[in-house]
PDB file of C-alpha atoms in Angstrom:
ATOM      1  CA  UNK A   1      78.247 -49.010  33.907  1.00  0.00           C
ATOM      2  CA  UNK A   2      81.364 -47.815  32.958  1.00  0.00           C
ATOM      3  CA  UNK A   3      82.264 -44.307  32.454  1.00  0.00           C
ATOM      4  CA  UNK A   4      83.398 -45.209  28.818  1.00  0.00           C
ATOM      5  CA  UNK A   5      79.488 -46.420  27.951  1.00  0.00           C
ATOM      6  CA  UNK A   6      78.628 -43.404  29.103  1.00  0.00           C
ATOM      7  CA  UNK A   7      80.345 -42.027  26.077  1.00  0.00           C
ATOM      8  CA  UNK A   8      78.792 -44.313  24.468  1.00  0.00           C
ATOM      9  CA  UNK A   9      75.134 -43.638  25.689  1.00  0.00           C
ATOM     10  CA  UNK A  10      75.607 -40.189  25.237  1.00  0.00           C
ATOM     11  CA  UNK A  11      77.402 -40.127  21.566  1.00  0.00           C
ATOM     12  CA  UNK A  12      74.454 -42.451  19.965  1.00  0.00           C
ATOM     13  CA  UNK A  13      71.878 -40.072  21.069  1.00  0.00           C
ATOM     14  CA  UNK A  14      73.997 -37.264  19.839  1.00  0.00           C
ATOM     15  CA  UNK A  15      73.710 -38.724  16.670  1.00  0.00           C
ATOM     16  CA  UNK A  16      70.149 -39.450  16.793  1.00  0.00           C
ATOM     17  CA  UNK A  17      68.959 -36.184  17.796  1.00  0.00           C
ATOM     18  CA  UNK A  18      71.229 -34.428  15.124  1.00  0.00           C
ATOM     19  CA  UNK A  19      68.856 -36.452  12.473  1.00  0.00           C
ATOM     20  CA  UNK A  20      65.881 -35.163  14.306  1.00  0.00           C
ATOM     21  CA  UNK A  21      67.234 -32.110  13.687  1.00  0.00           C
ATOM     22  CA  UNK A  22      67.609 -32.975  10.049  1.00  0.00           C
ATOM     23  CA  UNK A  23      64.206 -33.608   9.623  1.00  0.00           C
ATOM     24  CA  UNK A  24      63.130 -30.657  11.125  1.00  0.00           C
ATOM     25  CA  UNK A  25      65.598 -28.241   9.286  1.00  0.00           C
ATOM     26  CA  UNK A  26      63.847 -30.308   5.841  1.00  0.00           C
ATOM     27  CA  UNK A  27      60.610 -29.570   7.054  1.00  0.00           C
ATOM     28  CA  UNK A  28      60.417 -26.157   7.767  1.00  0.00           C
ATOM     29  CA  UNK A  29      62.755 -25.494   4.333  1.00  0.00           C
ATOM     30  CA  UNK A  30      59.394 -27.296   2.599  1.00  0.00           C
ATOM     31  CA  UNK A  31      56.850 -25.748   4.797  1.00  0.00           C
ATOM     32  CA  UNK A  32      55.661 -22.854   2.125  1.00  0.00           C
ATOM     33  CA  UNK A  33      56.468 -25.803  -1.007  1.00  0.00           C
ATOM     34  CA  UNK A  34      53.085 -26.825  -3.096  1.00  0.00           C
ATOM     35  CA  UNK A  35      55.133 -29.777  -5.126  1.00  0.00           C
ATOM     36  CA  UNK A  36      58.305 -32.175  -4.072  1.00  0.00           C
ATOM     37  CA  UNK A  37      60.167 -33.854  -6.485  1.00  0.00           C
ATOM     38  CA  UNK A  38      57.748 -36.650  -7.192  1.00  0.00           C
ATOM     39  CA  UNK A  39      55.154 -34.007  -8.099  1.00  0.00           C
ATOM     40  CA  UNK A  40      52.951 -34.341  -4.871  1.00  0.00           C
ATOM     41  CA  UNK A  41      52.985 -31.997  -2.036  1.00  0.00           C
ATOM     42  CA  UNK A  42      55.708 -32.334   0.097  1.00  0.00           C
ATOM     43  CA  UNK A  43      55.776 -35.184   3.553  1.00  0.00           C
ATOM     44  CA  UNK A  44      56.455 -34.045   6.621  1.00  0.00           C
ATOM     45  CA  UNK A  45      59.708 -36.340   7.589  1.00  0.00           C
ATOM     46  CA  UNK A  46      59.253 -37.884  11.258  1.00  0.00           C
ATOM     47  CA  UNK A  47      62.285 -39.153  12.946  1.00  0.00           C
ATOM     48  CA  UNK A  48      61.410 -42.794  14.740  1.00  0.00           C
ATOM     49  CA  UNK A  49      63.657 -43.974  17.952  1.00  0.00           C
ATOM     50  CA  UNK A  50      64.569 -46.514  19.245  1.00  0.00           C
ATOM     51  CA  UNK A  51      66.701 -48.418  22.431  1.00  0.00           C
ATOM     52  CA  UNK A  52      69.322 -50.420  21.026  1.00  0.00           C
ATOM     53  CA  UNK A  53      72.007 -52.181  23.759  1.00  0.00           C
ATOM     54  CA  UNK A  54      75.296 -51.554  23.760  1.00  0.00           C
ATOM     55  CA  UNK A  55      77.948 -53.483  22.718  1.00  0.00           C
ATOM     56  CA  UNK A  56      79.478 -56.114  25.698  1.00  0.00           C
ATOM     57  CA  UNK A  57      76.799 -54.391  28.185  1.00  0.00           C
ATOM     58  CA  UNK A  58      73.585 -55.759  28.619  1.00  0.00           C
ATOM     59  CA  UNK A  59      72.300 -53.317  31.424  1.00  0.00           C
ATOM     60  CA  UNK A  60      72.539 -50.172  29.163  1.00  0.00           C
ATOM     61  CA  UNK A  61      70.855 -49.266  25.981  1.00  0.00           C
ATOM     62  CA  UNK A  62      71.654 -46.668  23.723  1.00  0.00           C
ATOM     63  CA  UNK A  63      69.510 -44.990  21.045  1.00  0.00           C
ATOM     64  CA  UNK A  64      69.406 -45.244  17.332  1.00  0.00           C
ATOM     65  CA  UNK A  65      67.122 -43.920  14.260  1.00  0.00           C
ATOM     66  CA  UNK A  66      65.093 -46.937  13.083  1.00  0.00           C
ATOM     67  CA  UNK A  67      63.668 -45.208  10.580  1.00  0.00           C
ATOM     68  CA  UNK A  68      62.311 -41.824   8.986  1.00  0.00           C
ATOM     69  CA  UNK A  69      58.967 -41.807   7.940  1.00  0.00           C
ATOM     70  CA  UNK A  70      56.589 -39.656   6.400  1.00  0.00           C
ATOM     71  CA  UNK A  71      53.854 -38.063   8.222  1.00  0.00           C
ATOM     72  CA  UNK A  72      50.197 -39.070   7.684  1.00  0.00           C
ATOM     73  CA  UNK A  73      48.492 -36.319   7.954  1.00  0.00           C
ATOM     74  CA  UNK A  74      46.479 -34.604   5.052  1.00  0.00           C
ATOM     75  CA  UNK A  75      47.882 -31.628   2.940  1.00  0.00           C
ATOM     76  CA  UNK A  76      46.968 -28.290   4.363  1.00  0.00           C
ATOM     77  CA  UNK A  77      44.846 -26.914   1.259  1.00  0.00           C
ATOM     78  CA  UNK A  78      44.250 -22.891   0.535  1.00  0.00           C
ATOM     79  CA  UNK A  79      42.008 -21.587  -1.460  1.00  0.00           C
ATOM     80  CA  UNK A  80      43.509 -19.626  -4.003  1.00  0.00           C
ATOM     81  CA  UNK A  81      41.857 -20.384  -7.671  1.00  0.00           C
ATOM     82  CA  UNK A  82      44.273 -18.196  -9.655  1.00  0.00           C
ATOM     83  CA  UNK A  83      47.425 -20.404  -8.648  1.00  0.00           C
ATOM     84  CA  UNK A  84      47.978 -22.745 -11.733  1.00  0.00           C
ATOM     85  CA  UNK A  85      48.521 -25.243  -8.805  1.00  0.00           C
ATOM     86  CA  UNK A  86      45.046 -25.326  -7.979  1.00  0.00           C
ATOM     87  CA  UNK A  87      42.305 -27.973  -8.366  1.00  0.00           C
ATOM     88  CA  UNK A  88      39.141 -27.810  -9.817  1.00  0.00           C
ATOM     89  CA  UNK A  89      37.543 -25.958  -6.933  1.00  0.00           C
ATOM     90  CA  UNK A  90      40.017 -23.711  -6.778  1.00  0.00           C
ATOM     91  CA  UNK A  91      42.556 -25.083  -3.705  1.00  0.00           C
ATOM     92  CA  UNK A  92      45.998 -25.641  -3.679  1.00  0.00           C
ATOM     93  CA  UNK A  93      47.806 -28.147  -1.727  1.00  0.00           C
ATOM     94  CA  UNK A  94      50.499 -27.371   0.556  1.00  0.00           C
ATOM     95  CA  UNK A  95      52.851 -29.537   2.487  1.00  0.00           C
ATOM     96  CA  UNK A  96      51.471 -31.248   5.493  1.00  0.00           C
ATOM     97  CA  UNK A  97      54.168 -29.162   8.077  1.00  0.00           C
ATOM     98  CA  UNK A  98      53.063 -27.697  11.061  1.00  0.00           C
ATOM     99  CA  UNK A  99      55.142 -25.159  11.580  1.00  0.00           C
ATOM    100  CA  UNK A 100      54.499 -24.520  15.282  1.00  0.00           C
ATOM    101  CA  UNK A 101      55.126 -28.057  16.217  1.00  0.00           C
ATOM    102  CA  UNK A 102      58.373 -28.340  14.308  1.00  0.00           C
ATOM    103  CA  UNK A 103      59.852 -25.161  16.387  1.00  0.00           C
ATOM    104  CA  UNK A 104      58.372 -27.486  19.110  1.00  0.00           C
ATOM    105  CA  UNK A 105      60.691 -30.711  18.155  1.00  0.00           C
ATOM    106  CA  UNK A 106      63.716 -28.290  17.074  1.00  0.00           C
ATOM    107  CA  UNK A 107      63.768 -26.929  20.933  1.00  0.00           C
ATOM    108  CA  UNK A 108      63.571 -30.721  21.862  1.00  0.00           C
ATOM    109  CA  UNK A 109      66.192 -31.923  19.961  1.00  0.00           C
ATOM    110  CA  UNK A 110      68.527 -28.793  20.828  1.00  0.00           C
ATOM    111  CA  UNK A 111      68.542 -29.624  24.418  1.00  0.00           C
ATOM    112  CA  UNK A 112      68.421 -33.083  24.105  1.00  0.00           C
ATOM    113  CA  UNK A 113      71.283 -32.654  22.166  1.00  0.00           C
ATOM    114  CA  UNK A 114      72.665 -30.027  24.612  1.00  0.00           C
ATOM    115  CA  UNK A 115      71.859 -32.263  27.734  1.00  0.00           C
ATOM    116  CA  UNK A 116      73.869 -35.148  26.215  1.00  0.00           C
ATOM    117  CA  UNK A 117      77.177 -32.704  25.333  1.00  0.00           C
ATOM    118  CA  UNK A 118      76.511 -31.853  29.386  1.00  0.00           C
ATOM    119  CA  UNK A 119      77.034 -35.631  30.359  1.00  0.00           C
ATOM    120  CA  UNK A 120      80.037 -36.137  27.895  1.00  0.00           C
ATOM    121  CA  UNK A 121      81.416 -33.309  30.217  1.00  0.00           C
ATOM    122  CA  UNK A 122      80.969 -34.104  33.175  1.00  0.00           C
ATOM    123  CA  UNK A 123      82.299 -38.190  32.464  1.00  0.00           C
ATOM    124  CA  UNK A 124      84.994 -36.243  30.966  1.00  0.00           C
ATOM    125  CA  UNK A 125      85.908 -34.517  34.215  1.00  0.00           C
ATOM    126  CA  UNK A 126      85.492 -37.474  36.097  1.00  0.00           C
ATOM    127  CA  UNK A 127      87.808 -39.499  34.110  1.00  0.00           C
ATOM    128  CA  UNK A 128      90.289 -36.310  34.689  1.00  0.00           C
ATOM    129  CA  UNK A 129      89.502 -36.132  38.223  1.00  0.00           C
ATOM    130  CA  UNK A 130      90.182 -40.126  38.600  1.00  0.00           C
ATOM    131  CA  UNK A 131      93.752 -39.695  36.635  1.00  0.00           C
ATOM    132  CA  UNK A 132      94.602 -36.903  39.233  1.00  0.00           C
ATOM    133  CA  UNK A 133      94.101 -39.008  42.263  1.00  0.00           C
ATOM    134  CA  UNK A 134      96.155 -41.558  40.676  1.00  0.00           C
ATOM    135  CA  UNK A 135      98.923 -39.903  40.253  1.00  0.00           C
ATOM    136  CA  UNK A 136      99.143 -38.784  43.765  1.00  0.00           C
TER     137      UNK A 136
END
């Protein structure tokens, strides 16, 4: 592998975890919303990976979004019957975001993120390092 794929490598997961990111930024923003635009409680957005080669390099894969998909879970429901939001039996529905575990896949993402920045250094140096010796 080239030190060039390593850009590479590193930039498309760079990209992917800034969507991650994205989604989580989206979610906690809705976390407190009762209704989304279509008029339903709001989706928690999931981010989906996934390997994807690289171009003229069999051997190593990089990473891409394949998609971003709403989370399954249920609606967290409160009871409050003097919201005009509520149902019959008095509970409202609230988006499905757990707050705790998006904090959780922020501080993923960050040093994902951060880890990949690290690499682009240090190929960076080497490439410096290799140009320095040459010229001697």
């Amino acid at each position: 592998m080239s030190l060039f794929t390593v850009f590479k490598v590193s930039s498309s997961a760079m990209t992917a975890q800034s969507m991650r990111l994205n989604a989580v930024a989206s979610n906690l923003a809705n976390a407190d919303s009762i209704v989304s635009a279509n008029g339903q409680p709001y989706h928690a957005k999931q981010v989906v990976f996934e390997a994807t080669p690289m171009a003229n390099d069999d051997l190593s894969k990089g990473v891409r979004v394949r998609q971003v998909v709403d989370s399954a879970a249920p609606p967290r429901m409160v009871y409050d019957p003097k919201n005009p939001a509520a149902d019959d039996k008095g509970y409202v529905a609230f988006a499905n975001v757990d707050v705790v575990e998006e904090m959780t896949n922020m501080i993923s993402a960050s040093r994902s993120y951060q880890t990949n920045v690290e690499v682009m250094n240090t190929a960076k140096a080497m490439l410096l390092r290799t140009l320095q010796i040459a010229q001697n």
